[in-house]
Coordinates of C-alpha atoms in Angstrom, one line a residue:
K1 CA 48.9 101.6 168.0
A2 CA 51.5 100.2 165.4
D3 CA 52.9 101.8 162.4
T4 CA 51.3 99.3 160.5
K5 CA 52.3 101.3 156.7
V6 CA 56.6 100.1 157.3
G7 CA 55.1 96.4 157.9
V8 CA 55.1 95.4 161.1
S9 CA 53.8 92.3 162.2
Q10 CA 51.4 91.6 165.5
E11 CA 54.7 89.5 166.4
E12 CA 57.1 92.5 166.6
Y13 CA 54.4 94.6 167.8
F14 CA 54.3 92.5 170.5
L15 CA 57.8 92.3 171.2
A16 CA 58.3 96.3 171.1
L17 CA 55.4 96.7 173.5
L18 CA 57.3 94.4 176.0
V19 CA 60.3 96.0 175.7
A20 CA 58.8 99.5 175.4
Q21 CA 58.0 99.1 179.6
K22 CA 61.8 99.2 180.0
V23 CA 60.7 96.4 183.2
P24 CA 60.3 92.4 182.1
Y25 CA 57.5 90.8 182.9
D26 CA 56.9 87.4 183.8
E27 CA 53.0 87.0 183.3
I28 CA 53.4 89.1 180.2
I29 CA 56.1 86.3 179.2
S30 CA 53.9 83.4 180.0
L31 CA 50.8 84.5 177.4
L32 CA 53.1 83.0 174.5
S33 CA 55.8 80.6 173.5
A34 CA 58.3 80.5 171.0
E35 CA 56.3 78.8 168.5
D36 CA 53.7 81.0 168.2
F37 CA 56.2 83.0 166.1
V38 CA 56.3 82.5 162.6
D39 CA 59.0 85.3 161.9
L40 CA 63.0 83.3 163.2
S41 CA 64.0 86.2 164.2
A42 CA 60.7 86.8 166.6
K43 CA 61.0 83.4 167.8
R44 CA 64.3 83.2 168.6
F45 CA 64.3 86.8 170.6
F46 CA 61.3 85.6 172.4
S47 CA 63.4 82.5 173.1
Y48 CA 65.9 84.1 174.2
V49 CA 64.2 86.6 176.9
R50 CA 62.0 84.0 178.5
D51 CA 64.7 81.2 179.4
I52 CA 66.5 84.2 180.7
M53 CA 63.3 85.5 182.8
V54 CA 63.1 82.1 183.8
H55 CA 66.1 81.1 184.9
S56 CA 66.6 84.3 186.8
R57 CA 63.4 83.4 188.1
L58 CA 64.8 80.3 189.9
R59 CA 67.9 82.1 190.7
R60 CA 65.9 85.1 192.9
S61 CA 66.1 84.8 195.8
S62 CA 64.2 88.3 197.0
P63 CA 62.1 91.3 195.3
E64 CA 64.8 93.7 194.9
T65 CA 66.7 91.6 192.3
T66 CA 63.3 91.1 190.3
K67 CA 62.9 95.2 190.4
S68 CA 66.2 95.4 189.6
R69 CA 65.7 93.6 186.3
T70 CA 65.2 95.9 183.3
F71 CA 65.5 94.9 179.6
T72 CA 68.9 96.9 179.5
S73 CA 70.2 94.0 181.8
L74 CA 68.5 91.3 180.1
L75 CA 69.8 92.6 176.6
Q76 CA 73.6 93.1 178.0
N77 CA 74.4 89.5 176.6
L78 CA 72.2 89.6 173.5
P79 CA 73.5 87.2 170.8
K80 CA 75.0 89.5 167.5
E81 CA 72.6 87.6 165.3
L82 CA 69.5 89.1 167.3
S83 CA 70.7 92.7 167.6
D84 CA 69.3 94.3 164.5
F85 CA 66.2 92.7 165.4
V86 CA 66.1 94.0 168.8
N87 CA 67.1 97.7 167.5
K88 CA 64.4 97.5 164.5
L89 CA 61.6 96.8 167.5
Y90 CA 63.0 99.9 169.2
L91 CA 62.5 101.6 166.0
I92 CA 58.3 100.9 166.3
N93 CA 56.5 103.4 166.8
I94 CA 54.4 103.5 170.0
A95 CA 51.4 105.4 171.1
S96 CA 53.4 107.6 174.5
E97 CA 50.2 106.2 176.3
F98 CA 51.2 102.8 175.9
V99 CA 55.3 103.7 177.3
D100 CA 53.6 106.3 180.0
D101 CA 50.8 104.2 181.5
K102 CA 51.5 100.6 182.7
E103 CA 47.5 99.8 183.3
V104 CA 47.0 100.8 179.2
W105 CA 50.1 98.8 178.5
A106 CA 49.0 96.2 180.3
Q107 CA 45.7 95.9 178.5
E108 CA 47.3 96.4 174.9
I109 CA 49.9 93.9 175.1
A110 CA 47.7 91.4 176.1
K111 CA 45.4 92.4 173.7
V112 CA 47.8 91.7 170.8
A113 CA 49.3 88.3 172.7
R114 CA 46.0 87.2 172.2
S115 CA 46.0 87.9 168.8
V116 CA 49.6 86.2 168.2
K117 CA 47.8 83.1 170.2
K118 CA 44.9 83.4 168.0
A119 CA 47.2 83.6 164.3
S120 CA 49.3 80.7 165.9
L121 CA 46.7 78.2 166.9
S122 CA 45.0 78.7 163.6
R123 CA 47.8 78.1 162.0
Q124 CA 48.4 74.6 164.1
L125 CA 44.5 73.5 163.1
T126 CA 45.3 74.2 159.2
E127 CA 48.5 72.1 159.5
L128 CA 46.2 69.3 161.6
S129 CA 43.8 69.7 158.9
K130 CA 46.0 68.4 156.4
K131 CA 47.3 65.5 158.7
L132 CA 44.2 64.9 159.2
A133 CA 43.1 64.3 155.7
A134 CA 46.5 62.7 154.8
A135 CA 45.4 59.7 157.8
Q136 CA 42.0 59.6 156.4
A137 CA 43.2 59.4 153.0
D138 CA 45.8 56.4 154.0
A139 CA 43.0 54.8 156.5
N140 CA 45.8 55.6 159.6
D141 CA 43.4 54.9 162.2
K142 CA 45.6 55.1 165.3
E143 CA 47.0 58.5 163.4
L144 CA 43.5 59.3 163.1
G145 CA 42.5 59.6 166.6
S146 CA 45.4 61.2 167.9
L147 CA 45.4 64.0 165.0
L148 CA 41.6 64.3 166.3
L149 CA 42.1 64.7 169.9
R150 CA 45.7 67.4 169.2
F151 CA 42.5 68.9 166.8
K152 CA 40.0 69.2 169.4
R153 CA 42.2 70.6 172.4
I154 CA 43.8 73.3 170.1
S155 CA 40.1 74.1 168.6
E156 CA 39.0 74.5 172.8
D157 CA 42.6 76.7 173.0
L158 CA 41.1 78.6 169.8
K159 CA 38.0 79.6 171.7
K160 CA 39.5 80.8 174.9
T161 CA 41.6 83.2 173.0
M162 CA 38.3 84.9 171.2

């Protein structure tokens, strides 16, 4: 587990687990989107890694290319403003079984990704609730209908993460 005594967020812990495995996995990256992150540095770093992986997936011609990709190679051209954040990720205390055993790591990172996603969806529902109240107060039926559909979709997504 992350060392919560030093104030490691679930977002940082997720990203620390991601870089700890050395090899980026498309399946793990696809669990979240940049909008799921509150922390601006975490959001920027996730976007950076995801963009590289998406573009490299498009250019990938063989499985050998995939095997040779490591986080070290992905981070060679890391924007300077993210370097301190990434250094912090490498300092987060991660239990050795998460680094040494890919199956245990995969279970842990999927669990943390669900937690980050759940928090993101909860934030979205809170924001939508405020907008729904405002639309209802303004008697804006068109916006109210649209917001209710979004609220329903996000609520269903939240149920799936539980």
